[in-house]
mmCIF file with all atom_site columns, C-alpha atoms in Angstrom:
data_model
loop_
_atom_site.group_PDB
_atom_site.id
_atom_site.type_symbol
_atom_site.label_atom_id
_atom_site.label_alt_id
_atom_site.label_comp_id
_atom_site.label_asym_id
_atom_site.label_entity_id
_atom_site.label_seq_id
_atom_site.pdbx_PDB_ins_code
_atom_site.Cartn_x
_atom_site.Cartn_y
_atom_site.Cartn_z
_atom_site.occupancy
_atom_site.B_iso_or_equiv
_atom_site.pdbx_formal_charge
_atom_site.auth_seq_id
_atom_site.auth_comp_id
_atom_site.auth_asym_id
_atom_site.auth_atom_id
_atom_site.pdbx_PDB_model_num
ATOM 1   C CA . MET I 1 1   ? -22.112 50.036 -0.055  1.00 66.00 ? 7   MET I CA 1
ATOM 2   C CA . ALA I 1 2   ? -23.288 46.763 1.406   1.00 80.00 ? 8   ALA I CA 1
ATOM 3   C CA . ILE I 1 3   ? -24.640 44.474 -1.441  1.00 86.00 ? 9   ILE I CA 1
ATOM 4   C CA . ARG I 1 4   ? -25.361 40.690 -1.666  1.00 86.00 ? 10  ARG I CA 1
ATOM 5   C CA . LEU I 1 5   ? -26.589 37.456 -3.402  1.00 89.00 ? 11  LEU I CA 1
ATOM 6   C CA . PRO I 1 6   ? -29.326 35.526 -2.810  1.00 91.00 ? 12  PRO I CA 1
ATOM 7   C CA . ASP I 1 7   ? -27.947 32.215 -3.016  1.00 93.00 ? 13  ASP I CA 1
ATOM 8   C CA . GLY I 1 8   ? -28.811 29.762 -0.253  1.00 94.00 ? 14  GLY I CA 1
ATOM 9   C CA . ALA I 1 9   ? -31.772 31.323 1.077   1.00 95.00 ? 15  ALA I CA 1
ATOM 10  C CA . THR I 1 10  ? -34.338 29.104 2.277   1.00 97.00 ? 16  THR I CA 1
ATOM 11  C CA . VAL I 1 11  ? -38.461 29.740 2.068   1.00 98.00 ? 17  VAL I CA 1
ATOM 12  C CA . ALA I 1 12  ? -40.215 28.219 4.633   1.00 98.00 ? 18  ALA I CA 1
ATOM 13  C CA . ILE I 1 13  ? -44.236 28.690 4.550   1.00 98.00 ? 19  ILE I CA 1
ATOM 14  C CA . ALA I 1 14  ? -45.854 28.605 8.666   1.00 97.00 ? 20  ALA I CA 1
ATOM 15  C CA . THR I 1 15  ? -47.683 25.064 8.570   1.00 97.00 ? 21  THR I CA 1
ATOM 16  C CA . GLY I 1 16  ? -48.497 25.071 13.188  1.00 96.00 ? 22  GLY I CA 1
ATOM 17  C CA . TYR I 1 17  ? -50.544 27.220 14.045  1.00 96.00 ? 23  TYR I CA 1
ATOM 18  C CA . GLY I 1 18  ? -51.127 27.897 18.150  1.00 95.00 ? 24  GLY I CA 1
ATOM 19  C CA . ALA I 1 19  ? -53.945 28.649 19.721  1.00 95.00 ? 25  ALA I CA 1
ATOM 20  C CA . VAL I 1 20  ? -55.324 32.458 19.041  1.00 95.00 ? 26  VAL I CA 1
ATOM 21  C CA . LYS I 1 21  ? -55.088 34.358 22.572  1.00 94.00 ? 27  LYS I CA 1
ATOM 22  C CA . ALA I 1 22  ? -56.698 38.152 23.137  1.00 95.00 ? 28  ALA I CA 1
ATOM 23  C CA . VAL I 1 23  ? -54.178 40.806 24.051  1.00 95.00 ? 29  VAL I CA 1
ATOM 24  C CA . THR I 1 24  ? -55.685 42.777 26.064  1.00 94.00 ? 30  THR I CA 1
ATOM 25  C CA . SER I 1 25  ? -53.033 46.021 25.913  1.00 92.00 ? 31  SER I CA 1
ATOM 26  C CA . ILE I 1 26  ? -50.207 47.691 23.760  1.00 94.00 ? 32  ILE I CA 1
ATOM 27  C CA . SER I 1 27  ? -48.390 49.441 24.904  1.00 93.00 ? 33  SER I CA 1
ATOM 28  C CA . ASN I 1 28  ? -47.012 53.088 23.075  1.00 94.00 ? 34  ASN I CA 1
ATOM 29  C CA . ALA I 1 29  ? -43.500 52.932 23.103  1.00 93.00 ? 35  ALA I CA 1
ATOM 30  C CA . SER I 1 30  ? -40.199 51.338 21.158  1.00 95.00 ? 36  SER I CA 1
ATOM 31  C CA . PRO I 1 31  ? -40.631 48.481 20.967  1.00 96.00 ? 37  PRO I CA 1
ATOM 32  C CA . ALA I 1 32  ? -44.350 48.166 21.595  1.00 95.00 ? 38  ALA I CA 1
ATOM 33  C CA . VAL I 1 33  ? -45.133 45.633 24.807  1.00 95.00 ? 39  VAL I CA 1
ATOM 34  C CA . LEU I 1 34  ? -48.185 43.948 24.433  1.00 94.00 ? 40  LEU I CA 1
ATOM 35  C CA . THR I 1 35  ? -50.307 41.995 27.814  1.00 94.00 ? 41  THR I CA 1
ATOM 36  C CA . SER I 1 36  ? -52.087 38.186 27.525  1.00 94.00 ? 42  SER I CA 1
ATOM 37  C CA . THR I 1 37  ? -52.436 36.572 29.970  1.00 94.00 ? 43  THR I CA 1
ATOM 38  C CA . ALA I 1 38  ? -50.190 33.406 29.905  1.00 93.00 ? 44  ALA I CA 1
ATOM 39  C CA . HIS I 1 39  ? -49.494 34.095 26.377  1.00 95.00 ? 45  HIS I CA 1
ATOM 40  C CA . ALA I 1 40  ? -46.534 30.747 26.817  1.00 92.00 ? 46  ALA I CA 1
ATOM 41  C CA . VAL I 1 41  ? -45.277 32.690 23.409  1.00 94.00 ? 47  VAL I CA 1
ATOM 42  C CA . PRO I 1 42  ? -41.836 31.395 23.645  1.00 94.00 ? 48  PRO I CA 1
ATOM 43  C CA . ASN I 1 43  ? -38.938 34.269 23.428  1.00 95.00 ? 49  ASN I CA 1
ATOM 44  C CA . ASN I 1 44  ? -37.636 34.766 19.624  1.00 95.00 ? 50  ASN I CA 1
ATOM 45  C CA . SER I 1 45  ? -40.561 33.315 18.406  1.00 96.00 ? 51  SER I CA 1
ATOM 46  C CA . PHE I 1 46  ? -42.829 34.591 15.753  1.00 97.00 ? 52  PHE I CA 1
ATOM 47  C CA . PHE I 1 47  ? -46.087 34.994 15.795  1.00 96.00 ? 53  PHE I CA 1
ATOM 48  C CA . GLU I 1 48  ? -48.793 36.979 13.996  1.00 97.00 ? 54  GLU I CA 1
ATOM 49  C CA . LEU I 1 49  ? -50.462 39.840 14.934  1.00 96.00 ? 55  LEU I CA 1
ATOM 50  C CA . LYS I 1 50  ? -53.963 41.391 14.492  1.00 95.00 ? 56  LYS I CA 1
ATOM 51  C CA . THR I 1 51  ? -54.693 45.184 16.235  1.00 95.00 ? 57  THR I CA 1
ATOM 52  C CA . PRO I 1 52  ? -57.144 47.748 15.439  1.00 94.00 ? 58  PRO I CA 1
ATOM 53  C CA . TRP I 1 53  ? -53.302 49.671 14.401  1.00 94.00 ? 59  TRP I CA 1
ATOM 54  C CA . GLN I 1 54  ? -53.362 48.768 11.137  1.00 92.00 ? 60  GLN I CA 1
ATOM 55  C CA . LYS I 1 55  ? -49.847 49.945 11.127  1.00 93.00 ? 61  LYS I CA 1
ATOM 56  C CA . ILE I 1 56  ? -48.916 46.844 13.083  1.00 95.00 ? 62  ILE I CA 1
ATOM 57  C CA . SER I 1 57  ? -51.533 43.933 12.139  1.00 95.00 ? 63  SER I CA 1
ATOM 58  C CA . GLU I 1 58  ? -51.334 40.974 9.873   1.00 96.00 ? 64  GLU I CA 1
ATOM 59  C CA . ARG I 1 59  ? -47.752 40.978 10.445  1.00 97.00 ? 65  ARG I CA 1
ATOM 60  C CA . ILE I 1 60  ? -45.506 38.291 11.015  1.00 97.00 ? 66  ILE I CA 1
ATOM 61  C CA . TRP I 1 61  ? -43.495 39.872 14.717  1.00 98.00 ? 67  TRP I CA 1
ATOM 62  C CA . LYS I 1 62  ? -40.528 38.533 16.958  1.00 97.00 ? 68  LYS I CA 1
ATOM 63  C CA . ALA I 1 63  ? -41.289 37.614 20.870  1.00 96.00 ? 69  ALA I CA 1
ATOM 64  C CA . ALA I 1 64  ? -38.919 39.651 23.214  1.00 95.00 ? 70  ALA I CA 1
ATOM 65  C CA . ASN I 1 65  ? -38.467 40.254 26.783  1.00 95.00 ? 71  ASN I CA 1
ATOM 66  C CA . VAL I 1 66  ? -40.985 37.381 27.069  1.00 94.00 ? 72  VAL I CA 1
ATOM 67  C CA . ALA I 1 67  ? -42.742 37.324 31.022  1.00 94.00 ? 73  ALA I CA 1
ATOM 68  C CA . ALA I 1 68  ? -45.457 35.401 32.162  1.00 94.00 ? 74  ALA I CA 1
ATOM 69  C CA . ASN I 1 69  ? -48.488 37.662 30.659  1.00 94.00 ? 75  ASN I CA 1
ATOM 70  C CA . THR I 1 70  ? -46.049 39.952 28.187  1.00 93.00 ? 76  THR I CA 1
ATOM 71  C CA . LEU I 1 71  ? -43.845 40.276 25.788  1.00 95.00 ? 77  LEU I CA 1
ATOM 72  C CA . GLU I 1 72  ? -42.184 42.843 23.295  1.00 96.00 ? 78  GLU I CA 1
ATOM 73  C CA . ILE I 1 73  ? -43.109 43.053 19.908  1.00 96.00 ? 79  ILE I CA 1
ATOM 74  C CA . ALA I 1 74  ? -39.248 43.731 18.933  1.00 96.00 ? 80  ALA I CA 1
ATOM 75  C CA . GLY I 1 75  ? -39.147 45.834 15.867  1.00 95.00 ? 81  GLY I CA 1
ATOM 76  C CA . THR I 1 76  ? -41.898 47.989 15.892  1.00 96.00 ? 82  THR I CA 1
ATOM 77  C CA . ASP I 1 77  ? -41.944 51.764 17.443  1.00 95.00 ? 83  ASP I CA 1
ATOM 78  C CA . THR I 1 78  ? -45.824 53.119 18.682  1.00 95.00 ? 84  THR I CA 1
ATOM 79  C CA . THR I 1 79  ? -44.792 56.051 20.521  1.00 95.00 ? 85  THR I CA 1
ATOM 80  C CA . ASP I 1 80  ? -46.865 58.230 17.700  1.00 94.00 ? 86  ASP I CA 1
ATOM 81  C CA . LEU I 1 81  ? -49.519 58.779 19.074  1.00 93.00 ? 87  LEU I CA 1
ATOM 82  C CA . ASN I 1 82  ? -51.168 60.428 16.081  1.00 92.00 ? 88  ASN I CA 1
ATOM 83  C CA . ARG I 1 83  ? -50.317 57.455 14.744  1.00 93.00 ? 89  ARG I CA 1
ATOM 84  C CA . PHE I 1 84  ? -50.881 54.265 17.084  1.00 93.00 ? 90  PHE I CA 1
ATOM 85  C CA . PRO I 1 85  ? -53.969 56.707 19.284  1.00 91.00 ? 91  PRO I CA 1
ATOM 86  C CA . ALA I 1 86  ? -54.080 55.357 23.024  1.00 82.00 ? 92  ALA I CA 1
ATOM 87  C CA . SER I 1 87  ? -54.637 51.476 23.622  1.00 77.00 ? 93  SER I CA 1
ATOM 88  C CA . PRO I 1 88  ? -56.205 49.168 21.217  1.00 84.00 ? 94  PRO I CA 1
ATOM 89  C CA . THR I 1 89  ? -59.224 46.265 22.094  1.00 85.00 ? 95  THR I CA 1
ATOM 90  C CA . GLY I 1 90  ? -59.914 43.292 20.131  1.00 90.00 ? 96  GLY I CA 1
ATOM 91  C CA . SER I 1 91  ? -56.273 42.629 19.574  1.00 93.00 ? 97  SER I CA 1
ATOM 92  C CA . THR I 1 92  ? -54.993 39.097 19.252  1.00 95.00 ? 98  THR I CA 1
ATOM 93  C CA . LEU I 1 93  ? -52.054 36.639 18.720  1.00 95.00 ? 99  LEU I CA 1
ATOM 94  C CA . ARG I 1 94  ? -51.161 33.323 17.637  1.00 95.00 ? 100 ARG I CA 1
ATOM 95  C CA . GLU I 1 95  ? -47.773 32.088 17.341  1.00 97.00 ? 101 GLU I CA 1
ATOM 96  C CA . ILE I 1 96  ? -46.235 29.805 15.110  1.00 97.00 ? 102 ILE I CA 1
ATOM 97  C CA . THR I 1 97  ? -45.064 26.392 15.859  1.00 97.00 ? 103 THR I CA 1
ATOM 98  C CA . ALA I 1 98  ? -43.952 25.035 12.749  1.00 97.00 ? 104 ALA I CA 1
ATOM 99  C CA . TRP I 1 99  ? -42.550 25.455 9.966   1.00 98.00 ? 105 TRP I CA 1
ATOM 100 C CA . THR I 1 100 ? -42.298 23.726 6.095   1.00 98.00 ? 106 THR I CA 1
ATOM 101 C CA . GLN I 1 101 ? -39.121 24.675 4.073   1.00 98.00 ? 107 GLN I CA 1
ATOM 102 C CA . ILE I 1 102 ? -40.669 25.298 0.085   1.00 97.00 ? 108 ILE I CA 1
ATOM 103 C CA . SER I 1 103 ? -37.702 23.215 -1.462  1.00 97.00 ? 109 SER I CA 1
ATOM 104 C CA . GLN I 1 104 ? -37.260 23.337 -5.600  1.00 97.00 ? 110 GLN I CA 1
ATOM 105 C CA . ILE I 1 105 ? -37.400 26.976 -5.742  1.00 97.00 ? 111 ILE I CA 1
ATOM 106 C CA . LEU I 1 106 ? -36.768 28.603 -9.078  1.00 96.00 ? 112 LEU I CA 1
ATOM 107 C CA . ASP I 1 107 ? -38.415 31.866 -9.001  1.00 95.00 ? 113 ASP I CA 1
ATOM 108 C CA . TYR I 1 108 ? -38.817 34.137 -6.581  1.00 96.00 ? 114 TYR I CA 1
ATOM 109 C CA . GLN I 1 109 ? -41.090 37.720 -7.989  1.00 96.00 ? 115 GLN I CA 1
ATOM 110 C CA . THR I 1 110 ? -41.863 40.492 -6.046  1.00 95.00 ? 116 THR I CA 1
ATOM 111 C CA . SER I 1 111 ? -45.167 42.702 -7.289  1.00 94.00 ? 117 SER I CA 1
ATOM 112 C CA . GLY I 1 112 ? -46.941 45.044 -6.211  1.00 93.00 ? 118 GLY I CA 1
ATOM 113 C CA . GLY I 1 113 ? -46.352 47.423 -3.263  1.00 90.00 ? 119 GLY I CA 1
ATOM 114 C CA . ASP I 1 114 ? -46.105 50.655 -5.197  1.00 92.00 ? 120 ASP I CA 1
ATOM 115 C CA . GLN I 1 115 ? -47.439 54.137 -3.632  1.00 94.00 ? 121 GLN I CA 1
ATOM 116 C CA . GLN I 1 116 ? -50.120 55.311 -5.153  1.00 95.00 ? 122 GLN I CA 1
ATOM 117 C CA . PHE I 1 117 ? -52.008 59.110 -5.787  1.00 95.00 ? 123 PHE I CA 1
ATOM 118 C CA . TRP I 1 118 ? -54.044 61.277 -5.990  1.00 95.00 ? 124 TRP I CA 1
ATOM 119 C CA . THR I 1 119 ? -53.749 63.527 -9.322  1.00 96.00 ? 125 THR I CA 1
ATOM 120 C CA . GLY I 1 120 ? -55.687 65.831 -9.952  1.00 95.00 ? 126 GLY I CA 1
ATOM 121 C CA . SER I 1 121 ? -56.110 70.151 -10.210 1.00 93.00 ? 127 SER I CA 1
ATOM 122 C CA . PHE I 1 122 ? -57.894 73.088 -8.974  1.00 92.00 ? 128 PHE I CA 1
ATOM 123 C CA . LEU I 1 123 ? -60.152 75.701 -11.120 1.00 90.00 ? 129 LEU I CA 1
ATOM 124 C CA . GLU I 1 124 ? -57.195 77.961 -12.114 1.00 92.00 ? 130 GLU I CA 1
ATOM 125 C CA . ASP I 1 125 ? -54.248 75.742 -11.838 1.00 89.00 ? 131 ASP I CA 1
ATOM 126 C CA . ASP I 1 126 ? -51.891 75.402 -15.349 1.00 90.00 ? 132 ASP I CA 1
ATOM 127 C CA . TYR I 1 127 ? -50.679 72.407 -13.554 1.00 92.00 ? 133 TYR I CA 1
ATOM 128 C CA . GLU I 1 128 ? -52.053 68.845 -12.303 1.00 93.00 ? 134 GLU I CA 1
ATOM 129 C CA . ARG I 1 129 ? -50.721 67.639 -8.470  1.00 93.00 ? 135 ARG I CA 1
ATOM 130 C CA . GLN I 1 130 ? -50.489 64.426 -6.659  1.00 95.00 ? 136 GLN I CA 1
ATOM 131 C CA . LEU I 1 131 ? -51.451 63.358 -2.960  1.00 94.00 ? 137 LEU I CA 1
ATOM 132 C CA . PRO I 1 132 ? -49.829 60.048 -1.928  1.00 94.00 ? 138 PRO I CA 1
ATOM 133 C CA . THR I 1 133 ? -52.931 57.704 -0.879  1.00 94.00 ? 139 THR I CA 1
ATOM 134 C CA . VAL I 1 134 ? -52.503 53.949 -0.638  1.00 91.00 ? 140 VAL I CA 1
ATOM 135 C CA . THR I 1 135 ? -50.093 51.755 -1.472  1.00 91.00 ? 141 THR I CA 1
ATOM 136 C CA . SER I 1 136 ? -50.941 48.858 -4.179  1.00 92.00 ? 142 SER I CA 1
ATOM 137 C CA . ALA I 1 137 ? -51.117 45.652 -3.162  1.00 91.00 ? 143 ALA I CA 1
ATOM 138 C CA . GLN I 1 138 ? -48.400 43.332 -3.155  1.00 94.00 ? 144 GLN I CA 1
ATOM 139 C CA . SER I 1 139 ? -48.389 39.498 -3.798  1.00 96.00 ? 145 SER I CA 1
ATOM 140 C CA . ILE I 1 140 ? -45.233 37.377 -3.941  1.00 96.00 ? 146 ILE I CA 1
ATOM 141 C CA . THR I 1 141 ? -45.012 34.927 -6.879  1.00 97.00 ? 147 THR I CA 1
ATOM 142 C CA . LEU I 1 142 ? -42.885 31.269 -6.559  1.00 97.00 ? 148 LEU I CA 1
ATOM 143 C CA . GLY I 1 143 ? -41.653 29.328 -9.365  1.00 97.00 ? 149 GLY I CA 1
ATOM 144 C CA . ILE I 1 144 ? -40.753 25.888 -8.026  1.00 97.00 ? 150 ILE I CA 1
ATOM 145 C CA . GLY I 1 145 ? -39.649 22.537 -9.363  1.00 97.00 ? 151 GLY I CA 1
ATOM 146 C CA . ASP I 1 146 ? -42.901 19.894 -9.750  1.00 97.00 ? 152 ASP I CA 1
ATOM 147 C CA . ASP I 1 147 ? -42.467 16.761 -7.104  1.00 96.00 ? 153 ASP I CA 1
ATOM 148 C CA . PRO I 1 148 ? -45.418 16.321 -5.790  1.00 96.00 ? 154 PRO I CA 1
ATOM 149 C CA . THR I 1 149 ? -43.911 13.880 -3.460  1.00 96.00 ? 155 THR I CA 1
ATOM 150 C CA . LEU I 1 150 ? -42.192 17.356 -1.291  1.00 96.00 ? 156 LEU I CA 1
ATOM 151 C CA . ALA I 1 151 ? -43.801 18.387 2.446   1.00 97.00 ? 157 ALA I CA 1
ATOM 152 C CA . GLY I 1 152 ? -43.350 22.725 0.788   1.00 97.00 ? 158 GLY I CA 1
ATOM 153 C CA . TYR I 1 153 ? -45.611 21.301 -2.413  1.00 97.00 ? 159 TYR I CA 1
ATOM 154 C CA . GLN I 1 154 ? -47.982 19.281 -0.378  1.00 97.00 ? 160 GLN I CA 1
ATOM 155 C CA . ALA I 1 155 ? -48.199 22.244 2.091   1.00 97.00 ? 161 ALA I CA 1
ATOM 156 C CA . LEU I 1 156 ? -48.890 25.298 -0.302  1.00 97.00 ? 162 LEU I CA 1
ATOM 157 C CA . LYS I 1 157 ? -51.651 22.662 -1.894  1.00 96.00 ? 163 LYS I CA 1
ATOM 158 C CA . LEU I 1 158 ? -53.388 22.342 1.721   1.00 96.00 ? 164 LEU I CA 1
ATOM 159 C CA . ALA I 1 159 ? -52.867 26.167 2.155   1.00 96.00 ? 165 ALA I CA 1
ATOM 160 C CA . GLY I 1 160 ? -54.189 27.257 -1.373  1.00 96.00 ? 166 GLY I CA 1
ATOM 161 C CA . GLU I 1 161 ? -57.496 25.016 -0.906  1.00 96.00 ? 167 GLU I CA 1
ATOM 162 C CA . ARG I 1 162 ? -58.012 26.041 2.272   1.00 94.00 ? 168 ARG I CA 1
ATOM 163 C CA . ARG I 1 163 ? -57.610 29.522 1.031   1.00 92.00 ? 169 ARG I CA 1
ATOM 164 C CA . ASP I 1 164 ? -55.866 30.104 4.064   1.00 90.00 ? 170 ASP I CA 1
ATOM 165 C CA . ILE I 1 165 ? -53.556 32.969 4.911   1.00 95.00 ? 171 ILE I CA 1
ATOM 166 C CA . ARG I 1 166 ? -50.496 31.821 5.774   1.00 96.00 ? 172 ARG I CA 1
ATOM 167 C CA . ALA I 1 167 ? -46.626 33.054 6.955   1.00 97.00 ? 173 ALA I CA 1
ATOM 168 C CA . LEU I 1 168 ? -43.915 32.795 4.902   1.00 98.00 ? 174 LEU I CA 1
ATOM 169 C CA . LYS I 1 169 ? -39.679 32.956 6.320   1.00 98.00 ? 175 LYS I CA 1
ATOM 170 C CA . VAL I 1 170 ? -37.457 33.763 4.088   1.00 98.00 ? 176 VAL I CA 1
ATOM 171 C CA . THR I 1 171 ? -34.047 33.173 5.822   1.00 97.00 ? 177 THR I CA 1
ATOM 172 C CA . LEU I 1 172 ? -31.219 34.495 3.939   1.00 96.00 ? 178 LEU I CA 1
ATOM 173 C CA . PRO I 1 173 ? -27.318 33.223 3.578   1.00 95.00 ? 179 PRO I CA 1
ATOM 174 C CA . ASP I 1 174 ? -26.631 35.718 6.459   1.00 93.00 ? 180 ASP I CA 1
ATOM 175 C CA . GLY I 1 175 ? -29.264 34.850 9.182   1.00 94.00 ? 181 GLY I CA 1
ATOM 176 C CA . SER I 1 176 ? -31.587 37.470 8.417   1.00 95.00 ? 182 SER I CA 1
ATOM 177 C CA . VAL I 1 177 ? -34.936 37.004 8.172   1.00 97.00 ? 183 VAL I CA 1
ATOM 178 C CA . LEU I 1 178 ? -38.324 38.436 6.029   1.00 97.00 ? 184 LEU I CA 1
ATOM 179 C CA . LEU I 1 179 ? -41.124 38.047 7.237   1.00 98.00 ? 185 LEU I CA 1
ATOM 180 C CA . TYR I 1 180 ? -44.626 38.253 5.377   1.00 98.00 ? 186 TYR I CA 1
ATOM 181 C CA . ASN I 1 181 ? -48.356 37.265 6.210   1.00 97.00 ? 187 ASN I CA 1
ATOM 182 C CA . GLY I 1 182 ? -51.226 36.162 3.188   1.00 96.00 ? 188 GLY I CA 1
ATOM 183 C CA . TYR I 1 183 ? -53.305 34.274 1.400   1.00 97.00 ? 189 TYR I CA 1
ATOM 184 C CA . VAL I 1 184 ? -51.900 31.240 -0.782  1.00 97.00 ? 190 VAL I CA 1
ATOM 185 C CA . SER I 1 185 ? -52.788 30.759 -4.095  1.00 96.00 ? 191 SER I CA 1
ATOM 186 C CA . PHE I 1 186 ? -51.210 27.733 -5.945  1.00 97.00 ? 192 PHE I CA 1
ATOM 187 C CA . ASN I 1 187 ? -51.332 26.144 -9.245  1.00 96.00 ? 193 ASN I CA 1
ATOM 188 C CA . GLU I 1 188 ? -50.480 22.172 -9.952  1.00 94.00 ? 194 GLU I CA 1
ATOM 189 C CA . SER I 1 189 ? -50.433 22.350 -13.107 1.00 95.00 ? 195 SER I CA 1
ATOM 190 C CA . PRO I 1 190 ? -47.059 22.383 -13.682 1.00 96.00 ? 196 PRO I CA 1
ATOM 191 C CA . THR I 1 191 ? -45.084 23.966 -17.152 1.00 94.00 ? 197 THR I CA 1
ATOM 192 C CA . LEU I 1 192 ? -44.452 22.217 -19.805 1.00 95.00 ? 198 LEU I CA 1
ATOM 193 C CA . THR I 1 193 ? -41.702 23.539 -21.814 1.00 95.00 ? 199 THR I CA 1
ATOM 194 C CA . LYS I 1 194 ? -39.342 21.488 -24.412 1.00 95.00 ? 200 LYS I CA 1
ATOM 195 C CA . GLY I 1 195 ? -36.367 21.535 -22.669 1.00 94.00 ? 201 GLY I CA 1
ATOM 196 C CA . GLN I 1 196 ? -37.259 23.559 -19.729 1.00 94.00 ? 202 GLN I CA 1
ATOM 197 C CA . VAL I 1 197 ? -37.508 21.955 -16.079 1.00 95.00 ? 203 VAL I CA 1
ATOM 198 C CA . MET I 1 198 ? -41.635 20.956 -14.745 1.00 96.00 ? 204 MET I CA 1
ATOM 199 C CA . GLN I 1 199 ? -42.501 23.933 -12.491 1.00 96.00 ? 205 GLN I CA 1
ATOM 200 C CA . VAL I 1 200 ? -46.129 24.727 -10.415 1.00 97.00 ? 206 VAL I CA 1
ATOM 201 C CA . THR I 1 201 ? -46.157 28.069 -9.201  1.00 97.00 ? 207 THR I CA 1
ATOM 202 C CA . ALA I 1 202 ? -47.710 29.623 -6.125  1.00 97.00 ? 208 ALA I CA 1
ATOM 203 C CA . THR I 1 203 ? -48.470 32.983 -4.839  1.00 97.00 ? 209 THR I CA 1
ATOM 204 C CA . PHE I 1 204 ? -48.836 34.760 -1.754  1.00 97.00 ? 210 PHE I CA 1
ATOM 205 C CA . SER I 1 205 ? -51.283 37.535 -1.790  1.00 96.00 ? 211 SER I CA 1
ATOM 206 C CA . LEU I 1 206 ? -49.927 40.254 1.406   1.00 96.00 ? 212 LEU I CA 1
ATOM 207 C CA . GLN I 1 207 ? -52.190 41.081 3.545   1.00 94.00 ? 213 GLN I CA 1
ATOM 208 C CA . GLY I 1 208 ? -49.719 43.377 5.071   1.00 90.00 ? 214 GLY I CA 1
ATOM 209 C CA . ARG I 1 209 ? -46.619 45.315 4.900   1.00 91.00 ? 215 ARG I CA 1
ATOM 210 C CA . PRO I 1 210 ? -43.474 42.242 5.461   1.00 95.00 ? 216 PRO I CA 1
ATOM 211 C CA . VAL I 1 211 ? -41.119 42.441 8.579   1.00 96.00 ? 217 VAL I CA 1
ATOM 212 C CA . ARG I 1 212 ? -37.246 42.210 8.250   1.00 96.00 ? 218 ARG I CA 1
ATOM 213 C CA . TYR I 1 213 ? -35.153 41.151 10.408  1.00 96.00 ? 219 TYR I CA 1
#
């Protein structure tokens, strides 16, 4: 048994991306190896992957065992040919080249991600049954101490205005990392509650499941 406190964790938004690079193949392996000519992604850096393999697409991954034209997608397992049939075409990657810390976070909440079910019964049944369908949309909401001069505030505001998809990185006190990818919305109108710190709200509407290292 092990439990931890999040005290001291830092949160950062991606504020720099490299050029989009074509991925010519992704292997059925654990971890999967992708081929991208002269991708220039450094070892242990993070990148966004888009691929017809939906289960690993629109997520942020770490590059490992990098070579000139290949890299391992750390933490993946694509050996199941039923879930990952044949090497997909039309995949792309883009390296994350810069992060900006979102400081003065007062509240960090997640919502969604729950399994949804079809519920029904046959004519002859006297009870209902359930079949799993999809998981509900997931989002992360940050309450941030209001200070428009902070770099994180400005990065969130810009991403919200552009309706950009941005990566979000949470670094826990033990060095482990949580990675998310989603549309940013930002409400720069602060709360005004007597005796309470003024705060603004940022929301990340996730496009894929989180990745953890």
